[in-house]
Coordinates of N, CA and C in Angstrom, one line a residue:
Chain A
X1 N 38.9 136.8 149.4 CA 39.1 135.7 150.4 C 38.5 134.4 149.8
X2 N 39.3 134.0 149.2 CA 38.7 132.5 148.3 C 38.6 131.3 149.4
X3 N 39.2 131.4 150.5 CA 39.2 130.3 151.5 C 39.6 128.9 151.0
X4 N 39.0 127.6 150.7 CA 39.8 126.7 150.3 C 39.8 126.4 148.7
X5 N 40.6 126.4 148.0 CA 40.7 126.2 146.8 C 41.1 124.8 146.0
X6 N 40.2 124.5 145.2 CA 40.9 122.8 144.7 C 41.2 123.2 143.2
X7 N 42.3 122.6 142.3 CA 42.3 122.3 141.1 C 42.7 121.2 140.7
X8 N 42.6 121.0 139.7 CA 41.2 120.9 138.7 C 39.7 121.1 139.4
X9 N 38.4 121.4 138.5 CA 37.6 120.6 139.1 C 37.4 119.8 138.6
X10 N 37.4 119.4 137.5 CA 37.4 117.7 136.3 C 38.4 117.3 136.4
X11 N 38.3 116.2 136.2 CA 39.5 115.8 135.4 C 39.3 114.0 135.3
X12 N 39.6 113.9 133.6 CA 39.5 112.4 133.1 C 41.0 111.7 133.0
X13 N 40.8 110.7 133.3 CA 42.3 109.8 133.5 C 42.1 108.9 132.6
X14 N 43.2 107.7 131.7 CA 43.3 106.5 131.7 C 44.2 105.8 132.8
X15 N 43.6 104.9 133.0 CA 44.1 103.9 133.8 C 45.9 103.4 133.4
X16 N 46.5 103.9 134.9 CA 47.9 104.0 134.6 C 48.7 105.5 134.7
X17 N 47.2 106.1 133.9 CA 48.3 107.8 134.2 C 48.3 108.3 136.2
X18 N 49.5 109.5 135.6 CA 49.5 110.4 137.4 C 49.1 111.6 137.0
X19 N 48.7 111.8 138.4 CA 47.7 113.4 138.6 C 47.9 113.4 139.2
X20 N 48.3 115.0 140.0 CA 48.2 115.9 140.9 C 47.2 116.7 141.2
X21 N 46.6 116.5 142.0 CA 45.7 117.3 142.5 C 45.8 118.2 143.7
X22 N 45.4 119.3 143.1 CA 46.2 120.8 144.4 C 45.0 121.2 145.6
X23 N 45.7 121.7 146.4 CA 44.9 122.6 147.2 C 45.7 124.0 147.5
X24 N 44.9 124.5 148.4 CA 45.5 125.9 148.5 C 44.8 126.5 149.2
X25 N 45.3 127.0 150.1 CA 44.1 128.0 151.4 C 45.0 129.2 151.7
X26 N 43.8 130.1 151.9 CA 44.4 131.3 153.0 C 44.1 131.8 154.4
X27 N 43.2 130.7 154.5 CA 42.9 130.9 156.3 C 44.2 131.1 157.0
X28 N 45.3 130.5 157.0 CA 46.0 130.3 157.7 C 45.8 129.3 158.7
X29 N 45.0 128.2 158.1 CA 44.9 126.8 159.4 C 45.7 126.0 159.1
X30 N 46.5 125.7 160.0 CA 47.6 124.6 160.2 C 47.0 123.2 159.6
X31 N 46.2 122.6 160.3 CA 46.0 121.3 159.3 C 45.3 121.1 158.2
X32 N 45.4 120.8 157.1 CA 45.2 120.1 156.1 C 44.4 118.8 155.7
X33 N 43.5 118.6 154.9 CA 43.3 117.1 154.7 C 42.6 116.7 153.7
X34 N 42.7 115.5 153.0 CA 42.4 115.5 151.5 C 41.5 114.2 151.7
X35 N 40.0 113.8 151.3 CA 39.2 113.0 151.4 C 38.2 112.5 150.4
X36 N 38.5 111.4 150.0 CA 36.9 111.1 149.3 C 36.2 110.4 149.3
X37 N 35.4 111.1 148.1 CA 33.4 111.2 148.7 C 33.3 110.0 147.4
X38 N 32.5 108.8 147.8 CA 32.0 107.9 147.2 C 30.4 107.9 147.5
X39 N 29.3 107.4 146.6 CA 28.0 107.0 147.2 C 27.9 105.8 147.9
X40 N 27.3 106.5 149.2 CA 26.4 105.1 150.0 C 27.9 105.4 151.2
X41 N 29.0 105.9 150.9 CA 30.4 105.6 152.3 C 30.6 106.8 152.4
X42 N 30.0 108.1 152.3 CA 30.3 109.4 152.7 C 31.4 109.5 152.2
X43 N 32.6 110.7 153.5 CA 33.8 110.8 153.1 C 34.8 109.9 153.8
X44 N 35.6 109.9 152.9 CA 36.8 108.9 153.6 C 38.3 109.1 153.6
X45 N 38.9 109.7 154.9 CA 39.9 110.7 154.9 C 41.2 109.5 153.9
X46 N 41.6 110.3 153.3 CA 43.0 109.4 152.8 C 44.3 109.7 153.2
X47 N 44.3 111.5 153.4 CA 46.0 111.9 154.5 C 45.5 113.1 154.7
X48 N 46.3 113.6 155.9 CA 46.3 115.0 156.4 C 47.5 115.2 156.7
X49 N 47.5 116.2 156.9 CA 48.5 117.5 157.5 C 48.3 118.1 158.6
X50 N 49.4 117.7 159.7 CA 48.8 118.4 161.0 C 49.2 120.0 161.2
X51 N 50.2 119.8 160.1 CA 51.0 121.3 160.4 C 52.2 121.1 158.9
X52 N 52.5 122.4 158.7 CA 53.7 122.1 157.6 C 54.7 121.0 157.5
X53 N 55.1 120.6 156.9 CA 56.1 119.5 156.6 C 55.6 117.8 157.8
X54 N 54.8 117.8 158.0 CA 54.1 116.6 158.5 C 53.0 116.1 158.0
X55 N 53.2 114.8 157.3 CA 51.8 113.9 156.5 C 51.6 112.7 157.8
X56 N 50.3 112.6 157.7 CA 49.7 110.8 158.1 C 48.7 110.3 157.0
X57 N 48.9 108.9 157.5 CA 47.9 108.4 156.6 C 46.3 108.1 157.4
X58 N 45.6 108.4 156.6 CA 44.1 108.2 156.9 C 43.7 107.0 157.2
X59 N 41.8 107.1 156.4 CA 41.6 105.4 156.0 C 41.9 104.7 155.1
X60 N 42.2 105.8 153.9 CA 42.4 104.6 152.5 C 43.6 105.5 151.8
X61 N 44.9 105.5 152.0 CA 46.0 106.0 151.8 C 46.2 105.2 150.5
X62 N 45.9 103.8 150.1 CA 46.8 103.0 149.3 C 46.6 103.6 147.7
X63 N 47.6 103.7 147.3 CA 47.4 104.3 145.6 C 47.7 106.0 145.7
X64 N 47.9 106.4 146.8 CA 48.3 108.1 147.0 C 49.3 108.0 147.7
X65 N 50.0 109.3 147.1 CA 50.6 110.2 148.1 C 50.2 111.6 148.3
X66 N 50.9 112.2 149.0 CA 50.4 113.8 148.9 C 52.2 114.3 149.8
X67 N 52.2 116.0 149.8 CA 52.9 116.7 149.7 C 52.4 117.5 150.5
X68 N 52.6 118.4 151.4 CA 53.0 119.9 152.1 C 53.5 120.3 152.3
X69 N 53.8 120.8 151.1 CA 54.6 122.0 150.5 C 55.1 123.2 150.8
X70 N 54.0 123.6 151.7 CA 54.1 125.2 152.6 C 52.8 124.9 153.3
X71 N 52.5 126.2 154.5 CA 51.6 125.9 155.2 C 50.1 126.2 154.3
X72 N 50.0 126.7 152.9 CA 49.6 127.0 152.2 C 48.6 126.0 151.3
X73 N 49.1 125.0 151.1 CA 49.2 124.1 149.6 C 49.3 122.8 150.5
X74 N 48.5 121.5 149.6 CA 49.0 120.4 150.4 C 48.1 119.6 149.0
X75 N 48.9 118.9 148.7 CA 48.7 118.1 146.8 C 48.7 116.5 147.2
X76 N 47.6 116.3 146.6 CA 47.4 114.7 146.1 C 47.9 114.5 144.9
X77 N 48.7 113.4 144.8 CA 49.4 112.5 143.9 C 49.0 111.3 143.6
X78 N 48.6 111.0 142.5 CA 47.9 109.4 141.9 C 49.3 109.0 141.2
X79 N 50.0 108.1 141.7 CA 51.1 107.8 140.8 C 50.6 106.7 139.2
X80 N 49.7 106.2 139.9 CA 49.6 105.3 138.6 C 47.7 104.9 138.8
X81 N 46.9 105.9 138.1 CA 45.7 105.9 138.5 C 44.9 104.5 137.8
X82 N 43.7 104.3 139.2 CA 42.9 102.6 138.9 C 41.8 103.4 138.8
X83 N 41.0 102.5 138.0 CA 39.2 102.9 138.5 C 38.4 102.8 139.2
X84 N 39.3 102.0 140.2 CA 38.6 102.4 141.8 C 38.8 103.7 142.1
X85 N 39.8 104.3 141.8 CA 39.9 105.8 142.1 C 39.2 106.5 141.6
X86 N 38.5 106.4 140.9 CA 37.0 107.2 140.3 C 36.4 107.7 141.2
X87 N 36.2 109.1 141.9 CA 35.4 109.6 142.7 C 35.8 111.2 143.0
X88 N 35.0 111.9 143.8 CA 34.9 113.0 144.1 C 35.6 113.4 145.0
X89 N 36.7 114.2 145.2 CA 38.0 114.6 146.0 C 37.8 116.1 146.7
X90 N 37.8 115.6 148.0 CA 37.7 116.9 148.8 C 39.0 117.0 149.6
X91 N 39.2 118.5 149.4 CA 40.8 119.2 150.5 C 39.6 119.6 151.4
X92 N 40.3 119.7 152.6 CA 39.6 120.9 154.0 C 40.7 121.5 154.9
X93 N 40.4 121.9 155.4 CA 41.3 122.7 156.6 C 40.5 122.7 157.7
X94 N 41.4 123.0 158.7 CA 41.1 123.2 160.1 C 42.1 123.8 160.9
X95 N 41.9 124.8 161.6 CA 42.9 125.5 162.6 C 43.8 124.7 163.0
X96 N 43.7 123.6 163.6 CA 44.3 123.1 164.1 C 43.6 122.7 166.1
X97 N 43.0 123.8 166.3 CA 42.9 123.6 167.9 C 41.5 123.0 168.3
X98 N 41.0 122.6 168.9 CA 39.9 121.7 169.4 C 38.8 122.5 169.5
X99 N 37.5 121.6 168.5 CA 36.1 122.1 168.5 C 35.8 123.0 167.6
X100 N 37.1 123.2 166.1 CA 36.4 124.1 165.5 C 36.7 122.9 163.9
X101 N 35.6 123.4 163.7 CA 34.9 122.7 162.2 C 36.2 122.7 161.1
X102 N 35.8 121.8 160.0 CA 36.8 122.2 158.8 C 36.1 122.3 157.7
X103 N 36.8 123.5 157.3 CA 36.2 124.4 156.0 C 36.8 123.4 154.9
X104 N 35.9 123.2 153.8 CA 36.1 122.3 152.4 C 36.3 123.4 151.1
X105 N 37.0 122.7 150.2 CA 36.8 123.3 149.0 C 35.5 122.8 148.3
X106 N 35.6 123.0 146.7 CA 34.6 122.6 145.9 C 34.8 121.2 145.6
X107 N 35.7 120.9 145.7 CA 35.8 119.5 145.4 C 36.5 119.6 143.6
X108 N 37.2 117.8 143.6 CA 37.2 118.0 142.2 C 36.9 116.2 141.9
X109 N 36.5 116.1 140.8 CA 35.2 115.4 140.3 C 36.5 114.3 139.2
X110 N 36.7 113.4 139.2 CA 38.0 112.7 139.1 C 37.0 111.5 138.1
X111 N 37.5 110.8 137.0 CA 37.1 109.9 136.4 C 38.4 108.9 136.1
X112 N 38.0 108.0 136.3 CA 39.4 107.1 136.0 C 39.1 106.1 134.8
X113 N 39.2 106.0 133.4 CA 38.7 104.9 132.6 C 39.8 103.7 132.5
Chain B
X1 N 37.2 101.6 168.7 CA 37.5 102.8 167.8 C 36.4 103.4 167.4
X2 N 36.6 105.2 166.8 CA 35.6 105.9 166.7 C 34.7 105.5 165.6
X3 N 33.4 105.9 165.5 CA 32.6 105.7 164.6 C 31.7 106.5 164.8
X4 N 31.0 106.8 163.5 CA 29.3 107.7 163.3 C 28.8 107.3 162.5
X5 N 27.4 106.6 162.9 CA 26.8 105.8 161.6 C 25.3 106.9 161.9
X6 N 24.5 107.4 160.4 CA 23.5 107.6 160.3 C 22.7 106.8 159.3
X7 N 21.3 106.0 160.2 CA 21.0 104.7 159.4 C 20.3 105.2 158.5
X8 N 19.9 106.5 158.3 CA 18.7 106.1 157.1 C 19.6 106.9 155.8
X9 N 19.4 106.4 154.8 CA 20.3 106.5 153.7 C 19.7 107.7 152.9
X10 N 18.7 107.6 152.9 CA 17.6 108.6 152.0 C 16.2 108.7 153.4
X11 N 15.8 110.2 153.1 CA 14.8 110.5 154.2 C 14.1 111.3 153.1
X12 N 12.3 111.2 153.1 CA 11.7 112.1 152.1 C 10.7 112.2 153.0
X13 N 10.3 113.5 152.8 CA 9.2 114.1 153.7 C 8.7 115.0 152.9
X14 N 7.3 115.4 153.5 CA 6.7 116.7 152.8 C 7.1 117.7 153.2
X15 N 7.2 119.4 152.1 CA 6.9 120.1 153.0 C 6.0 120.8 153.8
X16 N 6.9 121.4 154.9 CA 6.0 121.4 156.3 C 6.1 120.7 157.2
X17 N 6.6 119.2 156.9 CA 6.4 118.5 158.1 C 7.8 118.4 158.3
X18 N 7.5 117.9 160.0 CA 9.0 117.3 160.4 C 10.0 117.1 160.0
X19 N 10.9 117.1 160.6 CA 12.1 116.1 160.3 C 13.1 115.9 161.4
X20 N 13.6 114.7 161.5 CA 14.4 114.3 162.1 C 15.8 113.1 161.6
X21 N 16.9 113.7 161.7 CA 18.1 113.0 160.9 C 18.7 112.5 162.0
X22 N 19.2 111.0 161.9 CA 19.9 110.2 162.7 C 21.1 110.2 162.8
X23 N 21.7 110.7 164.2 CA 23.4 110.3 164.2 C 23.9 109.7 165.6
X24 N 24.6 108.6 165.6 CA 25.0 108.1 166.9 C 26.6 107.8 166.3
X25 N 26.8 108.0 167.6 CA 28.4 107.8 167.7 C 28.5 107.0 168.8
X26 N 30.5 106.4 168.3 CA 31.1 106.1 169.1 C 32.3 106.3 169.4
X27 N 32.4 106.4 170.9 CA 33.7 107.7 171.6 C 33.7 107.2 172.9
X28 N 34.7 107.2 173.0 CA 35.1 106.9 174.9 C 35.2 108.1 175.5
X29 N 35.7 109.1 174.9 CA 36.0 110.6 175.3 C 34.9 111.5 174.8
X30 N 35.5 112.9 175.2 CA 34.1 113.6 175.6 C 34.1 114.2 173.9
X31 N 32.6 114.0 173.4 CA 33.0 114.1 172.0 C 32.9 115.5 171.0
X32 N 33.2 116.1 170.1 CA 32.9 117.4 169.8 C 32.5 116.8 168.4
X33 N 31.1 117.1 168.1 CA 30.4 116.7 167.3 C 29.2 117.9 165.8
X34 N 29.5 117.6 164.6 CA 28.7 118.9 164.3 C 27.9 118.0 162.6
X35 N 27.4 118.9 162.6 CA 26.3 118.6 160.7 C 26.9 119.4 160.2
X36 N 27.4 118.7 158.9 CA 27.7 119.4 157.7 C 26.8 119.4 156.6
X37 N 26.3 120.1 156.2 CA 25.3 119.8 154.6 C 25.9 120.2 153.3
X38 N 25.7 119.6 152.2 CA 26.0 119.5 151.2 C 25.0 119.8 150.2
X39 N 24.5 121.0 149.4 CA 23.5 121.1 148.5 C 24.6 120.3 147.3
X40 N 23.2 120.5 146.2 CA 23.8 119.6 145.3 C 24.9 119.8 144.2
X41 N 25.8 119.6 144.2 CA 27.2 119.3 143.5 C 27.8 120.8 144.2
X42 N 27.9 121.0 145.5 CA 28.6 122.3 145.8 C 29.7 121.9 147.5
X43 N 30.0 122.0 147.5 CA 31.0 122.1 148.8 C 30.5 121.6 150.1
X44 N 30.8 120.9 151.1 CA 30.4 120.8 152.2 C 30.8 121.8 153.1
X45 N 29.6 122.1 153.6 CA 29.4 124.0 154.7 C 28.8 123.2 156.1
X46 N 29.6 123.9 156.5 CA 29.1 123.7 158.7 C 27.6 124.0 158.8
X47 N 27.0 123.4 159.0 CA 25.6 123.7 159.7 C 25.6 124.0 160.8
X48 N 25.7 123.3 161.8 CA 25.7 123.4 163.2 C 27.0 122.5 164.0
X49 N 27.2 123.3 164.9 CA 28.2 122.5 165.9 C 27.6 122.2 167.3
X50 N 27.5 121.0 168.0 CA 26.7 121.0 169.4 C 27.3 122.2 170.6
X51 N 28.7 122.2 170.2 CA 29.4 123.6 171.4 C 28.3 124.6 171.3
X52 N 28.1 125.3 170.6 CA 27.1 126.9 169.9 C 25.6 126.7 170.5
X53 N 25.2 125.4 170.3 CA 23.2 125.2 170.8 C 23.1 126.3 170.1
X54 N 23.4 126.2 168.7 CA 22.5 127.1 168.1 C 21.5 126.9 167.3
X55 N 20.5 127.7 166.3 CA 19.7 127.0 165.5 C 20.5 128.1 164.3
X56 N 20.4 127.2 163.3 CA 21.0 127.6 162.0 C 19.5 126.9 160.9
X57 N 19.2 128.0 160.3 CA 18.2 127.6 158.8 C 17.1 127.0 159.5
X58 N 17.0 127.1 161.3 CA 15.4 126.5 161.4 C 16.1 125.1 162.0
X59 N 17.5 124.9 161.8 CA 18.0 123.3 162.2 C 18.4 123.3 163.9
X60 N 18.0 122.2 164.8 CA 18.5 122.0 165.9 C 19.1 121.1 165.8
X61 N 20.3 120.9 166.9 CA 20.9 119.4 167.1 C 20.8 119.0 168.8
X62 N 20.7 118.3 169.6 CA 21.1 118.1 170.8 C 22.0 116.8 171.2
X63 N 23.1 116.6 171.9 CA 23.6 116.4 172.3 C 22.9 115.2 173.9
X64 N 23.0 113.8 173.1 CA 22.5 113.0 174.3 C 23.7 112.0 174.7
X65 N 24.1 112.2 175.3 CA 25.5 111.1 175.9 C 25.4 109.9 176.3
X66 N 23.8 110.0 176.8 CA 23.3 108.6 177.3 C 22.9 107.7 176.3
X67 N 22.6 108.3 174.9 CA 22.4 107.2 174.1 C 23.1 107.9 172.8
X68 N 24.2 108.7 173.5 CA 25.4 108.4 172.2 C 24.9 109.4 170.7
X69 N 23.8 110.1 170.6 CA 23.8 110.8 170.0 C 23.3 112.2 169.8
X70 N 23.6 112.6 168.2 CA 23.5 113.6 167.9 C 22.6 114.1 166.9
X71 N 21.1 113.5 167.2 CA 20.3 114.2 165.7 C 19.7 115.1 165.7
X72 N 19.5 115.7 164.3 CA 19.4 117.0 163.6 C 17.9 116.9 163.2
X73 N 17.4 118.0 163.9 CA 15.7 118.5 163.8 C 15.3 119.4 163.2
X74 N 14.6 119.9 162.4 CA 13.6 120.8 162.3 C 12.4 120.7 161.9
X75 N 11.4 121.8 163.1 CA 10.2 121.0 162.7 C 9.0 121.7 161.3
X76 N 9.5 122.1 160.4 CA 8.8 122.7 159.4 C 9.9 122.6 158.2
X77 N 9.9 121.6 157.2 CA 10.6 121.5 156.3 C 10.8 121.9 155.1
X78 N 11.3 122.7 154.7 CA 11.3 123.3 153.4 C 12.0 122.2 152.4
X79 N 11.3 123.0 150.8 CA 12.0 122.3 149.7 C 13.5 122.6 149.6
X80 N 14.0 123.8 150.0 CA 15.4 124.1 149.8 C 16.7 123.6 150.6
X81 N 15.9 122.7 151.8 CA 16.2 121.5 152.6 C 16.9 120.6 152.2
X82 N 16.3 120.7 151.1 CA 16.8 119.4 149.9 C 18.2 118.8 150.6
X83 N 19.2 117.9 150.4 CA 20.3 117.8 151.0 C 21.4 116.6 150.9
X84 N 22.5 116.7 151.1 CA 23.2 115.6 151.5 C 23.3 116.0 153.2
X85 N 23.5 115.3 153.9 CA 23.5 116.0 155.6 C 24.5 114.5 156.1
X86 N 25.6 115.5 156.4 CA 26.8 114.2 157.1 C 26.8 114.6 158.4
X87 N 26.9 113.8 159.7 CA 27.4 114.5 161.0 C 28.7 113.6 161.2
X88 N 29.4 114.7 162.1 CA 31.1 114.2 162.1 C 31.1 114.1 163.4
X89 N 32.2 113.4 164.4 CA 32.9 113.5 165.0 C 34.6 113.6 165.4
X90 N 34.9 114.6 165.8 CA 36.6 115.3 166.4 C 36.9 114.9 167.2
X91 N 38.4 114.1 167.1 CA 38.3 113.6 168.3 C 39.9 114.1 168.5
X92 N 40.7 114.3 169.4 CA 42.0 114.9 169.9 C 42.2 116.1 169.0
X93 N 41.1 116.3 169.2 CA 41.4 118.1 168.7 C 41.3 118.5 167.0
X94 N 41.7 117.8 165.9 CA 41.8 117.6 164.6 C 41.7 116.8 164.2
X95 N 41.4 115.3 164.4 CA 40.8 114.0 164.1 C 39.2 113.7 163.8
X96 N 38.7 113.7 162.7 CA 37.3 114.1 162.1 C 37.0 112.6 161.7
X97 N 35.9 112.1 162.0 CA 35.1 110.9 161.3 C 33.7 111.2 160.6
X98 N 33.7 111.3 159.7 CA 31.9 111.5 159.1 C 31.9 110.3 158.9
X99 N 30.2 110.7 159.3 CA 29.0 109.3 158.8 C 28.9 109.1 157.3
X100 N 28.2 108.3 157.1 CA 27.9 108.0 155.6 C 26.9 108.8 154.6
X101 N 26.3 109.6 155.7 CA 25.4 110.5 155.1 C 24.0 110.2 154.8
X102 N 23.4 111.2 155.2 CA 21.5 111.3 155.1 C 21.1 111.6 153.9
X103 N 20.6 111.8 152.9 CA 20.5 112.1 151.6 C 18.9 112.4 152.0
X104 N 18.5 114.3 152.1 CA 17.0 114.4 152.8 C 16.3 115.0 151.5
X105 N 14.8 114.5 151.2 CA 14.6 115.0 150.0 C 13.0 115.6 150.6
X106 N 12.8 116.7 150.5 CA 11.5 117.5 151.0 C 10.4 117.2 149.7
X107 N 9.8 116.9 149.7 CA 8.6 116.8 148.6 C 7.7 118.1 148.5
X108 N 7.5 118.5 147.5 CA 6.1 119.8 147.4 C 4.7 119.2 148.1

């Protein structure tokens, strides 16, 4: 039971390239959500998934998209990566129903030169 | 609109002694609130939820409405304490805001 899974956990960019960055769960929790972690601003949601085939946008959407794919999987896309995107990328999940916590992956650790 | 600020950026203490981590929020509705901690370079894990009043690792949280917050106690601090410590608020059920985070460092 691996619970939330991210890949990559590295990954170096130049400025300009795209990445995809995956998730993948088997809890079976309906929502999804992909956030990141900078020093000194905590986390900072960028989109979720309330349920399969439904995205919103977070706080800081601009420069992403993402995908939910199946109730499974739910991918960040950098179409044309900046070095403000430099930072540490967390998926989580959550059931979906009120009062219960969301489980995180390991994160993946992103460099943008 | 919602918010969770905890003001101290970095908290160092000895161990043994106290501790207390700051979280206030803001919510018009009734709020469901919890600590997540973060050891170092590893995943953020649920610590505590205020629904449960439970103690997890020696940690309490209580729940004050009158002044809006939620901070996280324990009174005998260990070095393995060590931490990043975020508290969140949910708000319509799957709507999550974390703070900016406590960064707690226990001293020998």
């Amino acid at each position: 039971n691996a619970g939330v899974t991210q890949t990559p956990k590295f990954q170096v960019l130049k400025t300009g390239q795209s990445m995809t960055l995956q998730c993948a769960q088997d809890m079976n929790h309906n929502s999804m959500y992909w956030y990141r972690q900078d020093p000194g601003m905590g986390l900072r949601l960028i989109y979720y998934s309330a349920s399969e085939g439904t995205t919103d946008k977070g706080e800081v959407p601009n420069g992403y998209n993402v995908s939910r794919l199946n109730k499974r999987e739910f991918s960040l896309r950098l179409e044309s990566a900046a070095p403000s995107q430099t930072s540490v990328y967390f998926c989580a999940t959550q059931t979906g129903n009120s009062n219960q916590p969301q489980h995180f992956g390991d994160g993946t650790r992103l460099s943008i030169l | 609109a919602q918010r969770v600020t905890q003001p101290e950026k970095l908290l160092s203490v000895f161990k043994g002694a106290p501790v207390e981590l700051k979280c206030n929020y803001s919510y018009s509705g009734s709020p469901e609130l919890f600590w997540y901690v973060q050891y170092s370079r590893q995943r953020l894990q649920l610590l505590l939820r205020h629904i449960s009043r439970e103690s997890i690792k020696g940690f309490t949280a209580d729940l004050n409405k009158g002044e809006t917050s939620f901070h996280l106690k324990k009174p005998f601090a260990q070095e393995e304490d060590s931490a990043m410590y975020y508290c969140a608020l949910v708000y319509y059920g799957q709507n999550f805001v974390f703070g900016p985070g406590t960064r707690l460092s226990v001293l020998p």
